[in-house]
mmCIF file with all atom_site columns, C-alpha atoms and ligand atoms in Angstrom:
data_model
loop_
_atom_site.group_PDB
_atom_site.id
_atom_site.type_symbol
_atom_site.label_atom_id
_atom_site.label_alt_id
_atom_site.label_comp_id
_atom_site.label_asym_id
_atom_site.label_entity_id
_atom_site.label_seq_id
_atom_site.pdbx_PDB_ins_code
_atom_site.Cartn_x
_atom_site.Cartn_y
_atom_site.Cartn_z
_atom_site.occupancy
_atom_site.B_iso_or_equiv
_atom_site.pdbx_formal_charge
_atom_site.auth_seq_id
_atom_site.auth_comp_id
_atom_site.auth_asym_id
_atom_site.auth_atom_id
_atom_site.pdbx_PDB_model_num
ATOM   1   C  CA  . MET A 1 1   ? 34.515 -56.488 -59.917 1.00 0.00 ? 1   MET A CA  1
ATOM   2   C  CA  . SER A 1 2   ? 38.005 -55.897 -61.361 1.00 0.00 ? 2   SER A CA  1
ATOM   3   C  CA  . ASP A 1 3   ? 38.404 -52.118 -60.985 1.00 0.00 ? 3   ASP A CA  1
ATOM   4   C  CA  . CYS A 1 4   ? 36.740 -51.878 -57.538 1.00 0.00 ? 4   CYS A CA  1
ATOM   5   C  CA  . ILE A 1 5   ? 39.124 -51.001 -54.694 1.00 0.00 ? 5   ILE A CA  1
ATOM   6   C  CA  . PHE A 1 6   ? 36.932 -52.744 -52.022 1.00 0.00 ? 6   PHE A CA  1
ATOM   7   C  CA  . CYS A 1 7   ? 36.778 -55.898 -54.134 1.00 0.00 ? 7   CYS A CA  1
ATOM   8   C  CA  . SER A 1 8   ? 40.548 -55.787 -54.174 1.00 0.00 ? 8   SER A CA  1
ATOM   9   C  CA  . ILE A 1 9   ? 40.623 -55.547 -50.382 1.00 0.00 ? 9   ILE A CA  1
ATOM   10  C  CA  . VAL A 1 10  ? 38.280 -58.580 -50.179 1.00 0.00 ? 10  VAL A CA  1
ATOM   11  C  CA  . ALA A 1 11  ? 40.605 -60.468 -52.499 1.00 0.00 ? 11  ALA A CA  1
ATOM   12  C  CA  . ARG A 1 12  ? 43.616 -59.412 -50.394 1.00 0.00 ? 12  ARG A CA  1
ATOM   13  C  CA  . ASP A 1 13  ? 45.185 -57.810 -53.470 1.00 0.00 ? 13  ASP A CA  1
ATOM   14  C  CA  . ILE A 1 14  ? 45.603 -54.665 -51.526 1.00 0.00 ? 14  ILE A CA  1
ATOM   15  C  CA  . PRO A 1 15  ? 46.125 -54.503 -47.727 1.00 0.00 ? 15  PRO A CA  1
ATOM   16  C  CA  . SER A 1 16  ? 43.643 -53.453 -45.146 1.00 0.00 ? 16  SER A CA  1
ATOM   17  C  CA  . SER A 1 17  ? 43.559 -53.119 -41.416 1.00 0.00 ? 17  SER A CA  1
ATOM   18  C  CA  . THR A 1 18  ? 40.817 -55.724 -40.989 1.00 0.00 ? 18  THR A CA  1
ATOM   19  C  CA  . ILE A 1 19  ? 39.079 -56.103 -37.557 1.00 0.00 ? 19  ILE A CA  1
ATOM   20  C  CA  . TYR A 1 20  ? 36.469 -58.654 -38.473 1.00 0.00 ? 20  TYR A CA  1
ATOM   21  C  CA  . GLU A 1 21  ? 35.719 -61.100 -41.273 1.00 0.00 ? 21  GLU A CA  1
ATOM   22  C  CA  . ASP A 1 22  ? 33.132 -63.772 -41.965 1.00 0.00 ? 22  ASP A CA  1
ATOM   23  C  CA  . GLU A 1 23  ? 31.839 -65.450 -45.132 1.00 0.00 ? 23  GLU A CA  1
ATOM   24  C  CA  . ASN A 1 24  ? 29.648 -62.416 -46.041 1.00 0.00 ? 24  ASN A CA  1
ATOM   25  C  CA  . ILE A 1 25  ? 31.250 -59.227 -44.669 1.00 0.00 ? 25  ILE A CA  1
ATOM   26  C  CA  . LEU A 1 26  ? 34.525 -57.530 -43.863 1.00 0.00 ? 26  LEU A CA  1
ATOM   27  C  CA  . ALA A 1 27  ? 35.164 -54.723 -41.378 1.00 0.00 ? 27  ALA A CA  1
ATOM   28  C  CA  . PHE A 1 28  ? 38.347 -52.714 -41.654 1.00 0.00 ? 28  PHE A CA  1
ATOM   29  C  CA  . LEU A 1 29  ? 39.674 -49.302 -40.572 1.00 0.00 ? 29  LEU A CA  1
ATOM   30  C  CA  . ASP A 1 30  ? 39.043 -46.416 -42.992 1.00 0.00 ? 30  ASP A CA  1
ATOM   31  C  CA  . ILE A 1 31  ? 42.409 -44.966 -44.119 1.00 0.00 ? 31  ILE A CA  1
ATOM   32  C  CA  . THR A 1 32  ? 41.157 -41.431 -43.379 1.00 0.00 ? 32  THR A CA  1
ATOM   33  C  CA  . GLN A 1 33  ? 40.083 -42.064 -39.709 1.00 0.00 ? 33  GLN A CA  1
ATOM   34  C  CA  . VAL A 1 34  ? 37.621 -39.111 -39.396 1.00 0.00 ? 34  VAL A CA  1
ATOM   35  C  CA  . THR A 1 35  ? 37.353 -40.192 -35.756 1.00 0.00 ? 35  THR A CA  1
ATOM   36  C  CA  . LYS A 1 36  ? 39.535 -42.785 -33.934 1.00 0.00 ? 36  LYS A CA  1
ATOM   37  C  CA  . GLY A 1 37  ? 38.299 -46.253 -34.929 1.00 0.00 ? 37  GLY A CA  1
ATOM   38  C  CA  . HIS A 1 38  ? 36.451 -45.079 -38.045 1.00 0.00 ? 38  HIS A CA  1
ATOM   39  C  CA  . THR A 1 39  ? 35.527 -48.435 -39.542 1.00 0.00 ? 39  THR A CA  1
ATOM   40  C  CA  . LEU A 1 40  ? 34.020 -49.503 -42.834 1.00 0.00 ? 40  LEU A CA  1
ATOM   41  C  CA  . VAL A 1 41  ? 31.818 -52.548 -42.917 1.00 0.00 ? 41  VAL A CA  1
ATOM   42  C  CA  . ILE A 1 42  ? 31.432 -53.923 -46.471 1.00 0.00 ? 42  ILE A CA  1
ATOM   43  C  CA  . THR A 1 43  ? 29.704 -56.789 -48.124 1.00 0.00 ? 43  THR A CA  1
ATOM   44  C  CA  . LYS A 1 44  ? 32.135 -59.356 -49.739 1.00 0.00 ? 44  LYS A CA  1
ATOM   45  C  CA  . GLN A 1 45  ? 29.831 -59.514 -52.680 1.00 0.00 ? 45  GLN A CA  1
ATOM   46  C  CA  . HIS A 1 46  ? 30.069 -56.461 -54.974 1.00 0.00 ? 46  HIS A CA  1
ATOM   47  C  CA  . PHE A 1 47  ? 26.991 -54.222 -54.856 1.00 0.00 ? 47  PHE A CA  1
ATOM   48  C  CA  . ARG A 1 48  ? 27.219 -50.588 -56.011 1.00 0.00 ? 48  ARG A CA  1
ATOM   49  C  CA  . ASN A 1 49  ? 25.471 -49.422 -52.811 1.00 0.00 ? 49  ASN A CA  1
ATOM   50  C  CA  . LEU A 1 50  ? 22.482 -50.239 -50.476 1.00 0.00 ? 50  LEU A CA  1
ATOM   51  C  CA  . LEU A 1 51  ? 20.096 -49.089 -53.213 1.00 0.00 ? 51  LEU A CA  1
ATOM   52  C  CA  . GLU A 1 52  ? 21.107 -52.103 -55.211 1.00 0.00 ? 52  GLU A CA  1
ATOM   53  C  CA  . MET A 1 53  ? 20.633 -54.715 -52.508 1.00 0.00 ? 53  MET A CA  1
ATOM   54  C  CA  . ASP A 1 54  ? 17.663 -56.935 -51.784 1.00 0.00 ? 54  ASP A CA  1
ATOM   55  C  CA  . GLN A 1 55  ? 16.282 -57.490 -48.303 1.00 0.00 ? 55  GLN A CA  1
ATOM   56  C  CA  . ALA A 1 56  ? 18.190 -60.742 -47.695 1.00 0.00 ? 56  ALA A CA  1
ATOM   57  C  CA  . ALA A 1 57  ? 21.568 -59.297 -48.627 1.00 0.00 ? 57  ALA A CA  1
ATOM   58  C  CA  . SER A 1 58  ? 21.104 -56.175 -46.601 1.00 0.00 ? 58  SER A CA  1
ATOM   59  C  CA  . ALA A 1 59  ? 19.784 -58.118 -43.650 1.00 0.00 ? 59  ALA A CA  1
ATOM   60  C  CA  . THR A 1 60  ? 22.988 -60.209 -43.604 1.00 0.00 ? 60  THR A CA  1
ATOM   61  C  CA  . LEU A 1 61  ? 25.074 -57.061 -43.541 1.00 0.00 ? 61  LEU A CA  1
ATOM   62  C  CA  . PHE A 1 62  ? 22.953 -55.174 -40.966 1.00 0.00 ? 62  PHE A CA  1
ATOM   63  C  CA  . ALA A 1 63  ? 22.674 -58.108 -38.609 1.00 0.00 ? 63  ALA A CA  1
ATOM   64  C  CA  . LYS A 1 64  ? 26.323 -57.534 -37.640 1.00 0.00 ? 64  LYS A CA  1
ATOM   65  C  CA  . ILE A 1 65  ? 26.372 -53.724 -37.538 1.00 0.00 ? 65  ILE A CA  1
ATOM   66  C  CA  . PRO A 1 66  ? 25.172 -53.196 -33.960 1.00 0.00 ? 66  PRO A CA  1
ATOM   67  C  CA  . VAL A 1 67  ? 27.618 -55.762 -32.596 1.00 0.00 ? 67  VAL A CA  1
ATOM   68  C  CA  . ILE A 1 68  ? 30.513 -54.201 -34.403 1.00 0.00 ? 68  ILE A CA  1
ATOM   69  C  CA  . ALA A 1 69  ? 29.444 -50.659 -33.326 1.00 0.00 ? 69  ALA A CA  1
ATOM   70  C  CA  . LYS A 1 70  ? 29.143 -51.698 -29.701 1.00 0.00 ? 70  LYS A CA  1
ATOM   71  C  CA  . HIS A 1 71  ? 32.563 -53.351 -29.871 1.00 0.00 ? 71  HIS A CA  1
ATOM   72  C  CA  . LEU A 1 72  ? 34.120 -50.171 -31.166 1.00 0.00 ? 72  LEU A CA  1
ATOM   73  C  CA  . LYS A 1 73  ? 32.360 -47.991 -28.615 1.00 0.00 ? 73  LYS A CA  1
ATOM   74  C  CA  . ASP A 1 74  ? 33.305 -50.233 -25.643 1.00 0.00 ? 74  ASP A CA  1
ATOM   75  C  CA  . THR A 1 75  ? 36.852 -50.957 -26.706 1.00 0.00 ? 75  THR A CA  1
ATOM   76  C  CA  . LEU A 1 76  ? 37.807 -47.371 -27.512 1.00 0.00 ? 76  LEU A CA  1
ATOM   77  C  CA  . GLY A 1 77  ? 35.847 -45.807 -24.557 1.00 0.00 ? 77  GLY A CA  1
ATOM   78  C  CA  . ALA A 1 78  ? 33.742 -43.764 -27.014 1.00 0.00 ? 78  ALA A CA  1
ATOM   79  C  CA  . THR A 1 79  ? 30.533 -42.159 -25.874 1.00 0.00 ? 79  THR A CA  1
ATOM   80  C  CA  . GLY A 1 80  ? 28.542 -42.726 -29.045 1.00 0.00 ? 80  GLY A CA  1
ATOM   81  C  CA  . VAL A 1 81  ? 28.678 -43.990 -32.651 1.00 0.00 ? 81  VAL A CA  1
ATOM   82  C  CA  . ASN A 1 82  ? 27.417 -42.544 -35.942 1.00 0.00 ? 82  ASN A CA  1
ATOM   83  C  CA  . LEU A 1 83  ? 26.406 -44.836 -38.785 1.00 0.00 ? 83  LEU A CA  1
ATOM   84  C  CA  . ILE A 1 84  ? 26.620 -43.337 -42.269 1.00 0.00 ? 84  ILE A CA  1
ATOM   85  C  CA  . SER A 1 85  ? 26.084 -44.904 -45.713 1.00 0.00 ? 85  SER A CA  1
ATOM   86  C  CA  . ASN A 1 86  ? 26.487 -42.608 -48.699 1.00 0.00 ? 86  ASN A CA  1
ATOM   87  C  CA  . MET A 1 87  ? 24.465 -43.742 -51.707 1.00 0.00 ? 87  MET A CA  1
ATOM   88  C  CA  . GLU A 1 88  ? 25.446 -42.235 -55.034 1.00 0.00 ? 88  GLU A CA  1
ATOM   89  C  CA  . ALA A 1 89  ? 27.663 -39.298 -55.710 1.00 0.00 ? 89  ALA A CA  1
ATOM   90  C  CA  . ALA A 1 90  ? 24.988 -36.745 -54.818 1.00 0.00 ? 90  ALA A CA  1
ATOM   91  C  CA  . ALA A 1 91  ? 25.128 -38.176 -51.257 1.00 0.00 ? 91  ALA A CA  1
ATOM   92  C  CA  . GLY A 1 92  ? 28.987 -38.158 -51.141 1.00 0.00 ? 92  GLY A CA  1
ATOM   93  C  CA  . GLN A 1 93  ? 29.680 -41.702 -52.259 1.00 0.00 ? 93  GLN A CA  1
ATOM   94  C  CA  . THR A 1 94  ? 33.197 -41.974 -53.671 1.00 0.00 ? 94  THR A CA  1
ATOM   95  C  CA  . VAL A 1 95  ? 33.757 -45.709 -53.589 1.00 0.00 ? 95  VAL A CA  1
ATOM   96  C  CA  . PHE A 1 96  ? 30.928 -47.536 -55.437 1.00 0.00 ? 96  PHE A CA  1
ATOM   97  C  CA  . HIS A 1 97  ? 30.920 -50.827 -53.426 1.00 0.00 ? 97  HIS A CA  1
ATOM   98  C  CA  . THR A 1 98  ? 28.392 -51.029 -50.554 1.00 0.00 ? 98  THR A CA  1
ATOM   99  C  CA  . HIS A 1 99  ? 29.929 -49.838 -47.210 1.00 0.00 ? 99  HIS A CA  1
ATOM   100 C  CA  . ILE A 1 100 ? 28.741 -48.690 -43.824 1.00 0.00 ? 100 ILE A CA  1
ATOM   101 C  CA  . HIS A 1 101 ? 30.865 -46.064 -42.014 1.00 0.00 ? 101 HIS A CA  1
ATOM   102 C  CA  . LEU A 1 102 ? 30.890 -46.605 -38.258 1.00 0.00 ? 102 LEU A CA  1
ATOM   103 C  CA  . LEU A 1 103 ? 32.320 -43.542 -36.547 1.00 0.00 ? 103 LEU A CA  1
ATOM   104 C  CA  . PRO A 1 104 ? 32.995 -43.794 -32.797 1.00 0.00 ? 104 PRO A CA  1
ATOM   105 C  CA  . ARG A 1 105 ? 32.198 -40.412 -31.101 1.00 0.00 ? 105 ARG A CA  1
ATOM   106 C  CA  . PHE A 1 106 ? 34.149 -38.867 -28.304 1.00 0.00 ? 106 PHE A CA  1
ATOM   107 C  CA  . ASP A 1 107 ? 33.210 -35.200 -27.969 1.00 0.00 ? 107 ASP A CA  1
ATOM   108 C  CA  . GLU A 1 108 ? 32.265 -32.208 -30.088 1.00 0.00 ? 108 GLU A CA  1
ATOM   109 C  CA  . GLN A 1 109 ? 35.818 -31.693 -31.152 1.00 0.00 ? 109 GLN A CA  1
ATOM   110 C  CA  . ASP A 1 110 ? 36.426 -35.224 -32.412 1.00 0.00 ? 110 ASP A CA  1
ATOM   111 C  CA  . GLY A 1 111 ? 36.449 -34.228 -36.054 1.00 0.00 ? 111 GLY A CA  1
ATOM   112 C  CA  . LEU A 1 112 ? 32.938 -35.176 -37.230 1.00 0.00 ? 112 LEU A CA  1
ATOM   113 C  CA  . HIS A 1 113 ? 30.522 -32.396 -37.960 1.00 0.00 ? 113 HIS A CA  1
ATOM   114 C  CA  . ILE A 1 114 ? 27.009 -33.334 -39.108 1.00 0.00 ? 114 ILE A CA  1
ATOM   115 C  CA  . ALA A 1 115 ? 24.738 -30.368 -39.707 1.00 0.00 ? 115 ALA A CA  1
ATOM   116 C  CA  . PHE A 1 116 ? 21.011 -30.702 -40.393 1.00 0.00 ? 116 PHE A CA  1
ATOM   117 C  CA  . GLU A 1 117 ? 19.538 -27.574 -41.790 1.00 0.00 ? 117 GLU A CA  1
ATOM   118 C  CA  . THR A 1 118 ? 15.965 -27.951 -40.487 1.00 0.00 ? 118 THR A CA  1
ATOM   119 C  CA  . LYS A 1 119 ? 12.820 -26.615 -42.146 1.00 0.00 ? 119 LYS A CA  1
ATOM   120 C  CA  . GLU A 1 120 ? 9.338  -26.606 -40.674 1.00 0.00 ? 120 GLU A CA  1
ATOM   121 C  CA  . PRO A 1 121 ? 6.749  -27.338 -43.321 1.00 0.00 ? 121 PRO A CA  1
ATOM   122 C  CA  . ASP A 1 122 ? 3.105  -27.052 -42.107 1.00 0.00 ? 122 ASP A CA  1
ATOM   123 C  CA  . PHE A 1 123 ? 1.337  -30.215 -41.162 1.00 0.00 ? 123 PHE A CA  1
ATOM   124 C  CA  . SER A 1 124 ? -0.789 -30.363 -44.312 1.00 0.00 ? 124 SER A CA  1
ATOM   125 C  CA  . ALA A 1 125 ? 2.285  -30.267 -46.498 1.00 0.00 ? 125 ALA A CA  1
ATOM   126 C  CA  . LEU A 1 126 ? 3.716  -33.151 -44.486 1.00 0.00 ? 126 LEU A CA  1
ATOM   127 C  CA  . ALA A 1 127 ? 0.523  -35.084 -44.769 1.00 0.00 ? 127 ALA A CA  1
ATOM   128 C  CA  . GLN A 1 128 ? 0.492  -34.629 -48.508 1.00 0.00 ? 128 GLN A CA  1
ATOM   129 C  CA  . LEU A 1 129 ? 4.079  -35.847 -48.695 1.00 0.00 ? 129 LEU A CA  1
ATOM   130 C  CA  . ALA A 1 130 ? 3.285  -38.840 -46.645 1.00 0.00 ? 130 ALA A CA  1
ATOM   131 C  CA  . ASP A 1 131 ? 0.459  -39.704 -49.080 1.00 0.00 ? 131 ASP A CA  1
ATOM   132 C  CA  . GLN A 1 132 ? 2.916  -39.481 -51.933 1.00 0.00 ? 132 GLN A CA  1
ATOM   133 C  CA  . LEU A 1 133 ? 5.424  -41.692 -50.155 1.00 0.00 ? 133 LEU A CA  1
ATOM   134 C  CA  . ARG A 1 134 ? 3.251  -44.216 -48.374 1.00 0.00 ? 134 ARG A CA  1
ATOM   135 C  CA  . LEU A 1 135 ? 4.415  -47.894 -48.824 1.00 0.00 ? 135 LEU A CA  1
ATOM   136 C  CA  . GLU A 1 136 ? 1.665  -50.444 -48.999 1.00 0.00 ? 136 GLU A CA  1
ATOM   137 C  CA  . LYS A 1 137 ? 3.877  -53.537 -48.796 1.00 0.00 ? 137 LYS A CA  1
ATOM   138 C  CA  . LEU A 1 138 ? 7.524  -54.310 -48.586 1.00 0.00 ? 138 LEU A CA  1
HETATM 139 P  P1  . AMP B 2 .   ? 32.419 -42.887 -49.297 1.00 0.00 ? 1   AMP B P1  1
HETATM 140 O  O1  . AMP B 2 .   ? 32.904 -41.461 -49.611 1.00 0.00 ? 1   AMP B O1  1
HETATM 141 O  O2  . AMP B 2 .   ? 31.226 -42.906 -48.464 1.00 0.00 ? 1   AMP B O2  1
HETATM 142 O  O3  . AMP B 2 .   ? 32.235 -43.581 -50.648 1.00 0.00 ? 1   AMP B O3  1
HETATM 143 O  O4  . AMP B 2 .   ? 33.568 -43.501 -48.480 1.00 0.00 ? 1   AMP B O4  1
HETATM 144 C  C1  . AMP B 2 .   ? 34.637 -44.190 -49.039 1.00 0.00 ? 1   AMP B C1  1
HETATM 145 C  C2  . AMP B 2 .   ? 35.719 -44.302 -47.939 1.00 0.00 ? 1   AMP B C2  1
HETATM 146 O  O5  . AMP B 2 .   ? 36.615 -45.258 -48.344 1.00 0.00 ? 1   AMP B O5  1
HETATM 147 C  C3  . AMP B 2 .   ? 36.433 -43.013 -47.591 1.00 0.00 ? 1   AMP B C3  1
HETATM 148 O  O6  . AMP B 2 .   ? 36.171 -42.652 -46.282 1.00 0.00 ? 1   AMP B O6  1
HETATM 149 C  C4  . AMP B 2 .   ? 37.903 -43.418 -47.818 1.00 0.00 ? 1   AMP B C4  1
HETATM 150 O  O7  . AMP B 2 .   ? 38.803 -42.884 -46.893 1.00 0.00 ? 1   AMP B O7  1
HETATM 151 C  C5  . AMP B 2 .   ? 37.826 -44.950 -47.751 1.00 0.00 ? 1   AMP B C5  1
HETATM 152 N  N1  . AMP B 2 .   ? 38.918 -45.668 -48.417 1.00 0.00 ? 1   AMP B N1  1
HETATM 153 C  C6  . AMP B 2 .   ? 39.208 -45.510 -49.781 1.00 0.00 ? 1   AMP B C6  1
HETATM 154 N  N2  . AMP B 2 .   ? 40.184 -46.394 -50.086 1.00 0.00 ? 1   AMP B N2  1
HETATM 155 C  C7  . AMP B 2 .   ? 40.507 -47.090 -48.932 1.00 0.00 ? 1   AMP B C7  1
HETATM 156 C  C8  . AMP B 2 .   ? 41.399 -48.089 -48.621 1.00 0.00 ? 1   AMP B C8  1
HETATM 157 N  N3  . AMP B 2 .   ? 42.243 -48.633 -49.512 1.00 0.00 ? 1   AMP B N3  1
HETATM 158 N  N4  . AMP B 2 .   ? 41.428 -48.636 -47.346 1.00 0.00 ? 1   AMP B N4  1
HETATM 159 C  C9  . AMP B 2 .   ? 40.573 -48.123 -46.429 1.00 0.00 ? 1   AMP B C9  1
HETATM 160 N  N5  . AMP B 2 .   ? 39.672 -47.158 -46.727 1.00 0.00 ? 1   AMP B N5  1
HETATM 161 C  C10 . AMP B 2 .   ? 39.608 -46.629 -47.870 1.00 0.00 ? 1   AMP B C10 1
HETATM 162 ZN ZN1 . ZN  B 3 .   ? 33.478 -54.069 -55.369 1.00 0.00 ? 2   ZN  B ZN1 1
#
C-alpha cells in the first residue's frame, strides 16, 4: 500500500532496526521504545489490522510471536513481556497496518502503565452476555 509507513519499511524505502525477517513477517524496534526492546512484529502483507485477517494469515503471524517474545525476554534479562495489538482508532491504533507490540517488562517503573478499571456485574448479567456472544463454530 503506497501511503503506508509499515509497507515502506517492508519495502526498505525507509529504515528500520530489524531484528527478524522471514518471507511473511518482519520484527523491528519501535521508534518510541516504551520499554527497552519494545518491538513491533508486522505481516509483510498489508492488512489494516487483525480484524481484517483470516485464520491462516493470523496463524502465520502468531506462530512466531512466542519465540520472539522469549528471545527478547531472555536476551534483555526482562522479567515479563506484554503483548498489545490496537485495532482501530478507538483502541489506540495509529498505524493502520497489522502489528503486534511486544513490550519486555522489567519493573513497575519501566514506563508501561496498563490500568484495568474493573466492574463486577452479577452472574446473571454475565450469563446473558455469554448467550449473546456465544460462538457456535469458528
Ligand atoms: P499503534 O499506536 O498501536 O498503531 O502503534 C504504532 C507504533 O508504530 C507506535 O508505537 C509508533 O511509535 C510506531 N512507529 C511509527 N512509525 C515508526 C517507524 N518508522 N519505525 C518504527 N516504529 C514506528
Ligand atoms: Zn501497509
